[in-house]
Short mmCIF file of C-alpha atoms and ligand atoms in Angstrom, two decimals:
data_model
loop_
_atom_site.label_atom_id
_atom_site.label_comp_id
_atom_site.label_asym_id
_atom_site.label_seq_id
_atom_site.Cartn_x
_atom_site.Cartn_y
_atom_site.Cartn_z
CA UNK P 1 24.43 51.38 72.11
CA UNK P 2 23.98 48.54 75.01
CA UNK P 3 20.43 48.19 74.18
CA UNK P 4 21.55 46.83 70.01
CA UNK P 5 24.56 45.22 71.74
CA UNK P 6 22.09 42.78 74.00
CA UNK P 7 19.35 42.82 71.69
CA UNK P 8 22.52 41.19 68.78
CA UNK P 9 23.83 39.19 71.27
CA UNK P 10 20.67 37.59 72.29
CA UNK P 11 20.37 36.46 68.55
CA UNK P 12 23.90 35.58 68.68
CA UNK P 13 23.45 32.65 71.50
CA UNK P 14 19.44 31.77 69.45
CA UNK P 15 22.42 31.06 66.26
CA UNK P 16 24.43 28.46 67.87
CA UNK P 17 21.63 26.75 68.30
CA UNK P 18 21.51 25.71 64.66
CA UNK P 19 19.49 25.97 61.70
CA UNK P 20 16.55 25.31 62.32
CA UNK P 21 16.12 28.44 65.24
CA UNK P 22 17.65 30.60 61.62
CA UNK P 23 13.75 30.62 61.18
CA UNK P 24 12.33 32.29 64.09
CA UNK P 25 14.93 35.08 63.34
CA UNK P 26 13.27 35.65 59.21
CA UNK P 27 9.97 35.37 61.59
CA UNK P 28 10.92 37.99 64.01
CA UNK P 29 12.39 39.85 61.38
CA UNK P 30 9.69 39.89 58.40
CA UNK P 31 7.18 40.61 61.91
CA UNK P 32 8.06 44.43 62.81
CA UNK P 33 4.87 45.36 64.70
CA UNK P 34 5.54 42.29 66.88
CA UNK P 35 9.65 42.42 67.04
CA UNK P 36 10.45 39.56 68.79
CA UNK P 37 6.48 39.14 70.54
CA UNK P 38 6.14 35.99 69.34
CA UNK P 39 7.10 32.97 66.09
CA UNK P 40 4.38 31.74 63.93
CA UNK P 41 4.29 29.23 61.61
CA UNK P 42 5.07 31.78 58.25
CA UNK P 43 3.55 31.12 54.86
CA UNK P 44 6.66 29.81 52.46
CA UNK P 45 4.34 31.16 49.53
CA UNK P 46 3.57 27.83 48.93
CA UNK P 47 0.02 29.29 48.41
CA UNK P 48 -0.88 32.24 46.80
CA UNK P 49 -2.70 35.16 48.88
CA UNK P 50 -6.14 34.52 47.46
CA UNK P 51 -5.93 31.27 48.81
CA UNK P 52 -5.03 32.33 52.40
CA UNK P 53 -6.54 35.05 53.19
CA UNK P 54 -10.33 34.26 54.69
CA UNK P 55 -12.82 36.12 52.59
CA UNK P 56 -15.08 38.38 54.58
CA UNK P 57 -18.27 38.77 52.77
CA UNK P 58 -22.25 38.89 54.71
CA UNK P 59 -22.37 35.08 53.02
CA UNK P 60 -18.96 33.76 54.35
CA UNK P 61 -18.78 32.05 57.49
CA UNK P 62 -17.10 34.23 61.00
CA UNK P 63 -13.60 33.77 61.94
CA UNK P 64 -12.74 32.71 65.49
CA UNK P 65 -9.32 33.83 67.03
CA UNK P 66 -8.46 31.27 69.79
CA UNK P 67 -6.01 31.59 72.31
CA UNK P 68 -4.55 28.41 73.88
CA UNK P 69 -3.25 28.59 77.33
CA UNK P 70 -0.51 26.25 79.11
CA UNK P 71 2.43 25.64 81.13
CA UNK P 72 5.33 23.15 81.47
CA UNK P 73 4.90 19.87 79.92
CA UNK P 74 1.77 20.83 78.20
CA UNK P 75 3.58 21.63 74.27
CA UNK P 76 1.83 17.71 73.47
CA UNK P 77 -1.63 18.59 74.00
CA UNK P 78 -1.45 21.98 73.12
CA UNK P 79 -0.83 20.96 69.36
CA UNK P 80 -2.94 17.76 69.67
CA UNK P 81 -5.62 20.90 70.42
CA UNK P 82 -4.90 22.91 67.57
CA UNK P 83 -5.29 19.94 64.91
CA UNK P 84 -8.27 19.24 66.59
CA UNK P 85 -9.51 22.65 65.83
CA UNK P 86 -8.04 23.69 63.08
CA UNK P 87 -9.21 25.77 60.13
CA UNK P 88 -7.19 27.91 57.83
CA UNK P 89 -9.90 31.18 58.16
CA UNK P 90 -9.32 30.96 61.85
CA UNK P 91 -6.35 32.40 63.90
CA UNK P 92 -4.16 30.81 67.25
CA UNK P 93 -2.03 31.92 69.44
CA UNK P 94 -0.18 29.15 71.92
CA UNK P 95 0.64 30.03 75.39
CA UNK P 96 3.26 28.66 77.38
CA UNK P 97 3.42 30.53 80.63
CA UNK P 98 6.90 30.96 82.65
CA UNK P 99 5.60 27.17 84.44
CA UNK P 100 7.68 26.30 81.05
CA UNK P 101 11.16 26.63 80.08
CA UNK P 102 12.65 28.86 77.10
CA UNK P 103 13.21 25.51 75.32
CA UNK P 104 10.12 24.41 75.80
CA UNK P 105 8.67 27.49 73.88
CA UNK P 106 11.00 26.91 70.84
CA UNK P 107 10.42 23.40 70.17
CA UNK P 108 6.21 24.20 70.56
CA UNK P 109 7.33 27.30 67.98
CA UNK P 110 9.73 24.47 66.09
CA UNK P 111 6.51 21.62 66.06
CA UNK P 112 4.33 24.31 64.60
CA UNK P 113 6.26 25.41 62.07
CA UNK P 114 7.32 22.17 61.14
CA UNK P 115 3.32 21.26 60.61
CA UNK P 116 2.97 21.98 56.02
CA UNK P 117 -0.41 22.90 57.04
CA UNK P 118 0.76 25.80 59.57
CA UNK P 119 3.23 26.89 57.21
CA UNK P 120 0.55 26.77 54.29
CA UNK P 121 -1.72 29.13 55.77
CA UNK P 122 0.34 30.63 58.43
CA UNK P 123 -2.34 31.49 61.12
CA UNK P 124 -0.68 29.75 64.03
CA UNK P 125 1.56 31.57 66.31
CA UNK P 126 3.10 31.21 69.65
CA UNK P 127 4.06 33.53 71.51
CA UNK P 128 7.90 33.87 72.14
CA UNK P 129 7.84 34.92 76.06
CA UNK P 130 6.67 33.29 78.82
CA UNK P 131 4.96 35.64 81.29
CA UNK P 132 4.77 34.43 85.40
CA UNK P 133 1.11 33.25 86.01
CA UNK P 134 -1.11 32.23 88.55
CA UNK P 135 -5.07 30.90 87.00
CA UNK P 136 -6.35 32.66 90.40
CA UNK P 137 -5.13 35.94 90.01
CA UNK P 138 -4.56 39.10 88.25
CA UNK P 139 -1.87 38.29 86.33
CA UNK P 140 -4.27 35.69 84.87
CA UNK P 141 -5.86 38.42 82.94
CA UNK P 142 -3.12 40.40 81.82
CA UNK P 143 -2.14 37.15 80.14
CA UNK P 144 -5.94 36.61 78.47
CA UNK P 145 -6.01 40.09 77.42
CA UNK P 146 -2.43 39.81 76.05
CA UNK P 147 -3.08 37.52 74.19
CA UNK P 148 -6.44 39.18 73.03
CA UNK P 149 -4.40 42.05 72.13
CA UNK P 150 -1.83 40.04 70.18
CA UNK P 151 -4.67 38.69 68.23
CA UNK P 152 -6.45 42.24 67.37
CA UNK P 153 -3.46 42.98 65.89
CA UNK P 154 -2.36 40.13 63.88
CA UNK P 155 -5.59 39.91 61.81
CA UNK P 156 -8.21 42.11 61.48
CA UNK P 157 -10.80 39.16 60.31
CA UNK P 158 -11.97 37.53 63.37
CA UNK P 159 -15.53 38.24 65.25
CA UNK P 160 -14.71 36.09 68.43
CA UNK P 161 -12.03 35.79 70.35
CA UNK P 162 -11.87 31.64 72.46
CA UNK P 163 -9.92 31.16 75.21
CA UNK P 164 -8.75 27.69 75.73
CA UNK P 165 -6.84 25.77 77.83
CA UNK P 166 -4.42 22.81 76.87
CA UNK P 167 -6.92 20.45 79.41
CA UNK P 168 -9.80 21.29 76.87
CA UNK P 169 -10.81 19.51 73.65
CA UNK P 170 -13.71 20.66 71.54
CA UNK P 171 -16.94 18.25 70.42
CA UNK P 172 -17.58 19.49 67.04
CA UNK P 173 -15.73 20.20 63.90
CA UNK P 174 -14.00 23.52 62.64
CA UNK P 175 -17.09 22.87 59.74
CA UNK P 176 -19.91 22.47 62.06
CA UNK P 177 -18.87 25.43 64.36
CA UNK P 178 -18.65 27.84 62.00
CA UNK P 179 -21.67 26.52 60.28
CA UNK P 180 -23.42 27.35 63.46
CA UNK P 181 -22.09 30.73 64.69
CA UNK P 182 -22.93 32.12 61.30
CA UNK P 183 -26.29 32.18 62.37
CA UNK P 184 -25.25 34.40 65.57
CA UNK P 185 -25.26 38.60 65.21
CA UNK P 186 -21.04 39.16 65.02
CA UNK P 187 -22.21 41.71 68.15
CA UNK P 188 -22.79 38.57 70.44
CA UNK P 189 -20.85 37.11 73.70
CA UNK P 190 -20.68 33.76 74.76
CA UNK P 191 -20.27 33.90 78.79
CA UNK P 192 -21.26 31.98 81.39
CA UNK P 193 -22.90 34.04 84.31
CA UNK P 194 -22.86 31.79 87.54
CA UNK P 195 -24.87 30.65 90.63
CA UNK P 196 -23.69 27.44 91.44
CA UNK P 197 -23.38 27.14 94.96
CA UNK P 198 -19.96 26.81 96.53
CA UNK P 199 -18.83 29.08 94.24
CA UNK P 200 -20.41 32.93 95.79
CA UNK P 201 -18.44 31.19 99.19
CA UNK P 202 -15.30 30.98 96.80
CA UNK P 203 -15.01 34.96 95.95
CA UNK P 204 -14.48 36.64 98.92
CA UNK P 205 -14.39 40.01 96.79
CA UNK P 206 -13.08 41.88 100.14
CA UNK P 207 -10.04 39.49 100.88
CA UNK P 208 -6.83 41.39 99.82
CA UNK P 209 -4.43 38.98 97.94
CA UNK P 210 -1.34 39.74 96.18
CA UNK P 211 0.09 38.39 93.13
CA UNK P 212 3.30 38.37 93.08
CA UNK P 213 3.65 36.85 89.35
CA UNK P 214 2.91 40.79 88.40
CA UNK P 215 6.48 41.49 88.98
CA UNK P 216 8.03 38.49 89.62
CA UNK P 217 9.79 36.38 86.30
CA UNK P 218 9.16 32.73 87.72
CA UNK P 219 5.35 31.52 88.55
CA UNK P 220 5.09 32.40 92.16
CA UNK P 221 1.60 31.73 94.02
CA UNK P 222 -0.63 34.40 95.30
CA UNK P 223 -0.25 35.62 99.26
CA UNK P 224 -3.73 36.25 101.14
CA UNK P 225 -3.40 39.00 103.24
CA UNK P 226 -5.10 39.31 106.69
CA UNK P 227 -6.82 42.67 105.86
CA UNK P 228 -10.11 43.40 103.93
CA UNK P 229 -11.10 46.11 102.37
CA UNK P 230 -15.21 47.62 102.06
CA UNK P 231 -17.34 46.42 99.15
CA UNK P 232 -17.58 48.95 95.96
CA UNK P 233 -20.07 51.06 95.80
CA UNK P 234 -19.57 52.61 91.74
CA UNK P 235 -20.03 49.25 90.10
CA UNK P 236 -21.63 45.99 91.07
CA UNK P 237 -19.35 42.63 90.42
CA UNK P 238 -20.37 39.64 88.27
CA UNK P 239 -19.07 36.55 88.03
CA UNK P 240 -19.08 33.22 86.36
CA UNK P 241 -16.49 30.49 84.30
CA UNK P 242 -13.28 32.70 83.04
CA UNK P 243 -13.63 30.86 79.67
CA UNK P 244 -15.29 32.56 77.71
CA UNK P 245 -16.77 33.43 73.19
CA UNK P 246 -16.65 37.13 73.23
CA UNK P 247 -16.97 39.35 70.18
CA UNK P 248 -14.08 41.19 68.90
CA UNK P 249 -15.98 44.79 69.03
CA UNK P 250 -15.94 43.97 72.96
CA UNK P 251 -12.45 43.04 73.08
CA UNK P 252 -11.61 46.01 71.15
CA UNK P 253 -13.86 48.45 74.04
CA UNK P 254 -11.72 46.17 77.07
CA UNK P 255 -8.06 46.90 75.20
CA UNK P 256 -8.47 49.60 73.61
CA UNK P 257 -11.34 51.68 73.99
CA UNK P 258 -12.13 55.35 75.23
CA UNK P 259 -14.28 54.56 78.25
CA UNK P 260 -12.72 54.31 81.58
CA UNK P 261 -14.39 51.27 83.70
CA UNK P 262 -12.10 48.43 81.87
CA UNK P 263 -8.80 49.31 83.16
CA UNK P 264 -10.34 51.18 86.53
CA UNK P 265 -11.63 47.83 86.68
CA UNK P 266 -8.58 46.01 86.16
CA UNK P 267 -6.60 47.97 89.42
CA UNK P 268 -9.48 47.17 91.22
CA UNK P 269 -9.11 43.00 90.39
CA UNK P 270 -5.65 43.34 91.03
CA UNK P 271 -5.77 42.71 94.66
CA UNK P 272 -9.15 40.29 94.22
CA UNK P 273 -8.32 36.57 93.77
CA UNK P 274 -10.04 34.67 90.78
CA UNK P 275 -10.70 37.79 89.34
CA UNK P 276 -10.46 35.82 85.54
CA UNK P 277 -13.43 34.39 86.86
CA UNK P 278 -14.84 38.26 87.67
CA UNK P 279 -13.63 40.73 84.72
CA UNK P 280 -15.73 40.20 81.66
CA UNK P 281 -18.97 39.69 83.73
CA UNK P 282 -18.17 42.57 85.50
CA UNK P 283 -17.32 44.66 82.28
CA UNK P 284 -19.99 43.67 80.73
CA UNK P 285 -23.20 44.05 83.85
CA UNK P 286 -21.04 47.79 83.96
CA UNK P 287 -21.21 49.06 80.37
CA UNK P 288 -24.98 49.76 79.31
CA UNK P 289 -23.89 49.58 75.24
CA UNK P 290 -22.56 46.00 76.22
CA UNK P 291 -25.06 45.05 78.89
CA UNK P 292 -27.74 43.20 76.59
CA UNK P 293 -24.96 41.79 73.77
CA UNK P 294 -23.96 38.44 75.79
CA UNK P 295 -25.91 34.70 76.00
CA UNK P 296 -25.59 33.28 79.06
CA UNK P 297 -23.84 29.90 77.77
CA UNK P 298 -20.32 29.49 77.31
CA UNK P 299 -20.98 26.25 75.28
CA UNK P 300 -18.03 23.99 77.38
CA UNK P 301 -18.65 20.85 78.90
CA UNK P 302 -17.65 20.28 82.45
CA UNK P 303 -18.28 18.96 85.97
CA UNK P 304 -17.51 21.54 88.83
CA UNK P 305 -16.23 19.81 91.63
CA UNK P 306 -17.64 21.40 94.51
CA UNK P 307 -15.09 20.29 96.86
CA UNK P 308 -11.90 21.59 95.04
CA UNK P 309 -13.75 24.24 93.60
CA UNK P 310 -11.85 23.31 90.35
CA UNK P 311 -13.59 21.44 87.32
CA UNK P 312 -13.21 17.65 87.23
CA UNK P 313 -11.29 15.31 84.59
CA UNK P 314 -13.32 13.67 82.58
CA UNK P 315 -12.90 10.28 81.44
CA UNK P 316 -14.77 7.84 78.90
CA UNK P 317 -17.92 7.25 81.54
CA UNK P 318 -18.68 11.08 80.06
CA UNK P 319 -18.40 10.18 76.86
CA UNK P 320 -21.81 9.75 76.15
CA UNK P 321 -23.47 12.86 77.79
CA UNK P 322 -20.48 14.78 76.83
CA UNK P 323 -21.04 14.45 72.70
CA UNK P 324 -25.18 14.19 73.77
CA UNK P 325 -24.25 17.97 75.36
CA UNK P 326 -24.63 20.53 73.20
CA UNK P 327 -21.61 22.17 74.21
CA UNK P 328 -19.25 22.77 71.28
CA UNK P 329 -15.63 22.39 73.32
CA UNK P 330 -15.57 20.61 77.10
CA UNK P 331 -12.61 20.38 79.88
CA UNK P 332 -10.81 19.34 81.72
CA UNK P 333 -8.57 16.02 80.27
CA UNK P 334 -5.96 14.64 81.33
CA UNK P 335 -3.04 13.91 78.73
CA UNK P 336 -3.93 11.18 76.36
CA UNK P 337 -6.97 9.90 77.87
CA UNK P 338 -9.07 7.18 75.79
CA UNK P 339 -11.41 9.15 75.91
CA UNK P 340 -10.23 11.80 73.46
CA UNK P 341 -9.19 9.67 71.12
CA UNK P 342 -13.04 8.46 71.01
CA UNK P 343 -13.73 11.80 70.22
CA UNK P 344 -11.44 12.11 67.19
CA UNK P 345 -12.89 9.11 65.85
CA UNK P 346 -16.37 9.84 65.96
CA UNK P 347 -17.04 12.60 66.82
CA UNK P 348 -14.55 14.85 65.03
CA UNK P 349 -13.31 12.18 61.99
CA UNK P 350 -9.17 13.30 62.94
CA UNK P 351 -7.24 11.29 61.42
CA UNK P 352 -4.18 10.05 63.84
CA UNK P 353 -1.99 13.05 64.53
CA UNK P 354 -3.36 14.81 61.98
CA UNK P 355 -6.03 17.43 61.14
CA UNK P 356 -9.55 17.52 61.07
CA UNK P 357 -10.79 16.95 57.62
CA UNK P 358 -12.99 19.96 56.19
CA UNK P 359 -14.38 21.49 52.95
CA UNK P 360 -10.96 23.21 52.65
CA UNK P 361 -8.63 20.11 52.83
CA UNK P 362 -9.31 17.94 49.41
CA UNK P 363 -8.71 14.44 49.06
CA UNK P 364 -7.95 13.41 45.18
CA UNK P 365 -11.48 11.14 44.48
CA UNK P 366 -12.78 12.13 47.75
CA UNK P 367 -15.68 14.15 45.46
CA UNK P 368 -17.02 11.13 43.92
CA UNK P 369 -16.82 8.94 46.60
CA UNK P 370 -19.95 7.24 48.06
CA UNK P 371 -20.86 8.28 51.85
CA UNK P 372 -19.46 5.24 53.11
CA UNK P 373 -15.97 5.42 50.83
CA UNK P 374 -16.22 8.58 52.08
CA UNK P 375 -16.05 8.25 55.52
CA UNK P 376 -13.08 5.79 55.24
CA UNK P 377 -10.99 7.85 52.97
CA UNK P 378 -11.32 10.76 55.89
CA UNK P 379 -10.13 8.21 58.38
CA UNK P 380 -6.90 7.83 56.22
CA UNK P 381 -7.01 11.49 55.46
CA UNK P 382 -4.44 13.82 54.57
CA UNK P 383 -4.68 16.52 52.41
CA UNK P 384 -3.71 16.04 48.90
CA UNK P 385 -5.24 19.39 47.56
CA UNK P 386 -6.41 22.55 49.02
CA UNK P 387 -9.78 23.42 48.89
CA UNK P 388 -11.63 26.46 49.35
CA UNK P 389 -11.27 27.81 52.81
CA UNK P 390 -14.19 30.39 52.12
CA UNK P 391 -16.63 26.96 51.84
CA UNK P 392 -17.71 24.99 55.16
CA UNK P 393 -19.74 21.90 54.31
CA UNK P 394 -21.49 20.95 57.73
CA UNK P 395 -22.45 17.53 58.76
CA UNK P 396 -25.59 16.53 61.01
CA UNK P 397 -24.11 17.47 64.69
CA UNK P 398 -23.60 20.74 62.94
CA UNK P 399 -26.99 21.37 61.63
CA UNK P 400 -28.10 20.17 65.06
CA UNK P 401 -25.84 22.84 66.43
CA UNK P 402 -27.02 25.52 63.85
CA UNK P 403 -30.56 25.18 65.17
CA UNK P 404 -29.66 25.14 69.09
CA UNK P 405 -27.52 28.60 68.27
CA UNK P 406 -30.94 29.91 66.72
CA UNK P 407 -32.59 28.64 69.68
CA UNK P 408 -30.26 29.92 71.78
CA UNK P 409 -30.55 33.69 70.18
CA UNK P 410 -34.31 33.49 70.12
CA UNK P 411 -34.74 32.43 73.76
CA UNK P 412 -32.21 36.06 74.77
CA UNK P 413 -34.48 38.28 73.06
CA UNK P 414 -37.31 37.65 75.65
CA UNK P 415 -34.33 38.07 78.56
CA UNK P 416 -31.75 40.07 76.58
CA UNK P 417 -30.19 41.07 80.03
CA UNK P 418 -28.43 38.28 81.81
CA UNK P 419 -27.22 40.57 84.90
CA UNK P 420 -29.52 39.00 87.73
CA UNK P 421 -26.88 37.65 89.97
CA UNK P 422 -23.87 39.60 91.81
CA UNK P 423 -21.26 38.44 93.71
C1 NAG K 1 -29.69 29.50 89.11
O1 NAG K 1 -30.09 30.12 88.12
C2 NAG K 1 -30.77 29.06 87.49
C3 NAG K 1 -30.85 29.28 86.11
O2 NAG K 1 -30.10 30.36 85.28
C4 NAG K 1 -32.69 29.82 87.84
O3 NAG K 1 -33.35 28.62 88.11
C5 NAG K 1 -32.07 29.43 89.88
O4 NAG K 1 -33.39 29.73 90.30
C6 NAG K 1 -30.84 30.21 90.46
N1 NAG K 1 -30.66 30.07 91.27
C7 NAG K 1 -30.65 30.99 92.08
C8 NAG K 1 -30.04 31.23 93.58
O5 NAG K 1 -30.20 31.37 91.74
C1 NAG K 2 -14.32 16.51 95.08
O1 NAG K 2 -13.18 16.15 94.87
C2 NAG K 2 -13.04 15.48 96.30
C3 NAG K 2 -11.85 15.60 96.06
O2 NAG K 2 -10.95 15.10 95.81
C4 NAG K 2 -13.86 14.37 96.27
O3 NAG K 2 -13.68 13.43 97.73
C5 NAG K 2 -14.51 14.16 95.85
O4 NAG K 2 -15.49 13.15 96.08
C6 NAG K 2 -15.63 15.13 94.58
N1 NAG K 2 -16.58 15.15 94.13
C7 NAG K 2 -17.39 14.15 93.46
C8 NAG K 2 -18.74 15.15 93.01
O5 NAG K 2 -17.00 13.56 92.98
C1 NAG K 3 -14.11 8.15 85.50
O1 NAG K 3 -14.33 9.67 86.78
C2 NAG K 3 -15.37 9.28 87.68
C3 NAG K 3 -15.64 10.51 88.28
O2 NAG K 3 -15.64 11.15 87.36
C4 NAG K 3 -14.83 8.27 87.94
O3 NAG K 3 -15.85 7.23 88.95
C5 NAG K 3 -14.12 7.29 87.29
O4 NAG K 3 -13.40 6.00 88.62
C6 NAG K 3 -13.79 6.98 86.49
N1 NAG K 3 -12.78 6.38 85.08
C7 NAG K 3 -12.02 5.91 84.43
C8 NAG K 3 -11.84 4.76 84.38
O5 NAG K 3 -11.10 6.59 84.92
C1 NAG K 4 -15.86 12.28 39.54
O1 NAG K 4 -16.66 11.82 37.57
C2 NAG K 4 -16.79 12.33 36.70
C3 NAG K 4 -17.43 12.12 35.84
O2 NAG K 4 -18.75 11.29 37.23
C4 NAG K 4 -15.21 12.74 36.64
O3 NAG K 4 -15.56 13.66 35.01
C5 NAG K 4 -14.59 13.69 37.42
O4 NAG K 4 -12.90 13.06 36.87
C6 NAG K 4 -14.05 12.63 38.96
N1 NAG K 4 -13.65 13.36 39.35
C7 NAG K 4 -12.48 12.76 40.86
C8 NAG K 4 -11.44 13.77 41.12
O5 NAG K 4 -12.68 11.75 40.02
C1 NAG K 5 -6.51 3.81 54.65
O1 NAG K 5 -5.40 2.75 55.78
C2 NAG K 5 -5.04 1.67 55.61
C3 NAG K 5 -3.72 1.32 56.61
O2 NAG K 5 -3.25 2.28 56.22
C4 NAG K 5 -5.24 1.03 53.93
O3 NAG K 5 -4.81 -0.98 54.30
C5 NAG K 5 -6.57 1.36 53.79
O4 NAG K 5 -6.53 0.14 52.92
C6 NAG K 5 -6.66 2.88 53.49
N1 NAG K 5 -8.14 3.13 53.32
C7 NAG K 5 -8.50 3.87 52.04
C8 NAG K 5 -9.69 3.60 51.84
O5 NAG K 5 -7.45 4.72 51.61
C1 NAG K 6 -31.25 45.97 78.31
O1 NAG K 6 -31.89 45.39 78.18
C2 NAG K 6 -33.08 45.31 79.19
C3 NAG K 6 -34.34 44.31 79.28
O2 NAG K 6 -34.07 43.42 80.19
C4 NAG K 6 -34.06 47.17 79.36
O3 NAG K 6 -34.85 47.92 79.77
C5 NAG K 6 -32.68 48.09 78.64
O4 NAG K 6 -32.93 48.98 78.21
C6 NAG K 6 -31.57 47.44 77.64
N1 NAG K 6 -30.73 48.36 77.11
C7 NAG K 6 -30.26 48.86 76.60
C8 NAG K 6 -28.85 49.20 76.54
O5 NAG K 6 -30.84 48.65 75.32
#
């Protein structure tokens, strides 16, 4: 009874906030699996289901599941990022941690719900609660696995789990990216095994830490203890970038698998600093069936500052090198940096505040337009009618990316095992 009461009274408060919030409550009712786990941009039957649900045949493009994490003040950047990587086939999950307020999360959910495109396809979701988190602690691993678990439950269609933060931005359109990914066997993983100088010195495996975010509501920095402990001898530890593109079958192994290693490793990492830079790499290298399924490249562009031990903010002076790299995402950017507008204009063809055009989003008259006319129309783009979400049309950048992906896969065949430099 008392639980029911608190549940009802919890929503009672929301009702007072006004009519817009009632949307979120409706969503909570229509999504019994998740209860109040997240709010989503439910489609209001604008489109028949056959136009909304990706078809999954051998010739259809793959489907990506994006997890986008952010903290206090990041909601505008997150919205811009979703628009820049939007495609109706994909899934998007936005997570604001406990550094942001309930108000900020609700505003983000309402902004998502007010986008006509997101609403029509119903594939952008905002996690309703903010968990406490320190990117340097095991709470960051918990949050990433939580995102993957929600995405596994939400959709049976996706092929790869892609982690991004509010400070990231794409260097390719989704039509180009999905084209390139169609060359990749669905069980391959893109993950970086680093041997950067300076990185290993930072990884003090034997040092004990405590992450209060595992049991406090508010974001709290991790503590370093003076105690140390012995290095494990039943497994070797590997590491690299925490930003990954992982196959569905590998995520199922980590979250739902029968093998106990991923769980035991989580418990070990409870007291290790920077475990998100170690967890997935270590699971791969200690699991024979997954050992040979990685490509040592996470497809990101970033510039590492060894003194600070973090990626440096990119700006317009990095533009040329960034867009001519073969990476598909870059990080980190400051909010509203002019280099983002350059990427919008020259790489993504994204109109101000709009989504990136593609085959799925038709503009009347564009079909018969010449190339020059087409690019002019594209700049003012807003979908005036829905196209086919199962058809993609790569541009020249997409074709180049496809060739690069094929090359990566061929190179990997010569050296399938990437586990060479343990920490
Ligand atoms: C680091 O990796 C690169 C490329 O994989 C390799 O050429 C280099 O020898 C490695 N360095 C060390 C110290 O292992
Ligand atoms: C790294 O950061 C430090 C401290 O802000 C700065 O002094 C140094 O110039 C940076 N390194 C590079 C290569 O920019
Ligand atoms: C861009 O970043 C570099 C460091 O990577 C810095 O030296 C330069 O001053 C920055 N330029 C601008 C316009 O902020
Ligand atoms: C494109 O051109 C063809 C004939 O040239 C015409 O039948 C068709 O209606 C045109 N389509 C659009 C969208 O203008
Ligand atoms: C694009 O928009 C601008 C101003 O909003 C307008 O002048 C131009 O004619 C439009 N171009 C096309 C191709 O619709
Ligand atoms: C993985 O590749 C290595 C060669 O690098 C090979 O010796 C090993 O048997 C392979 N493991 C599996 C499970 O295929």
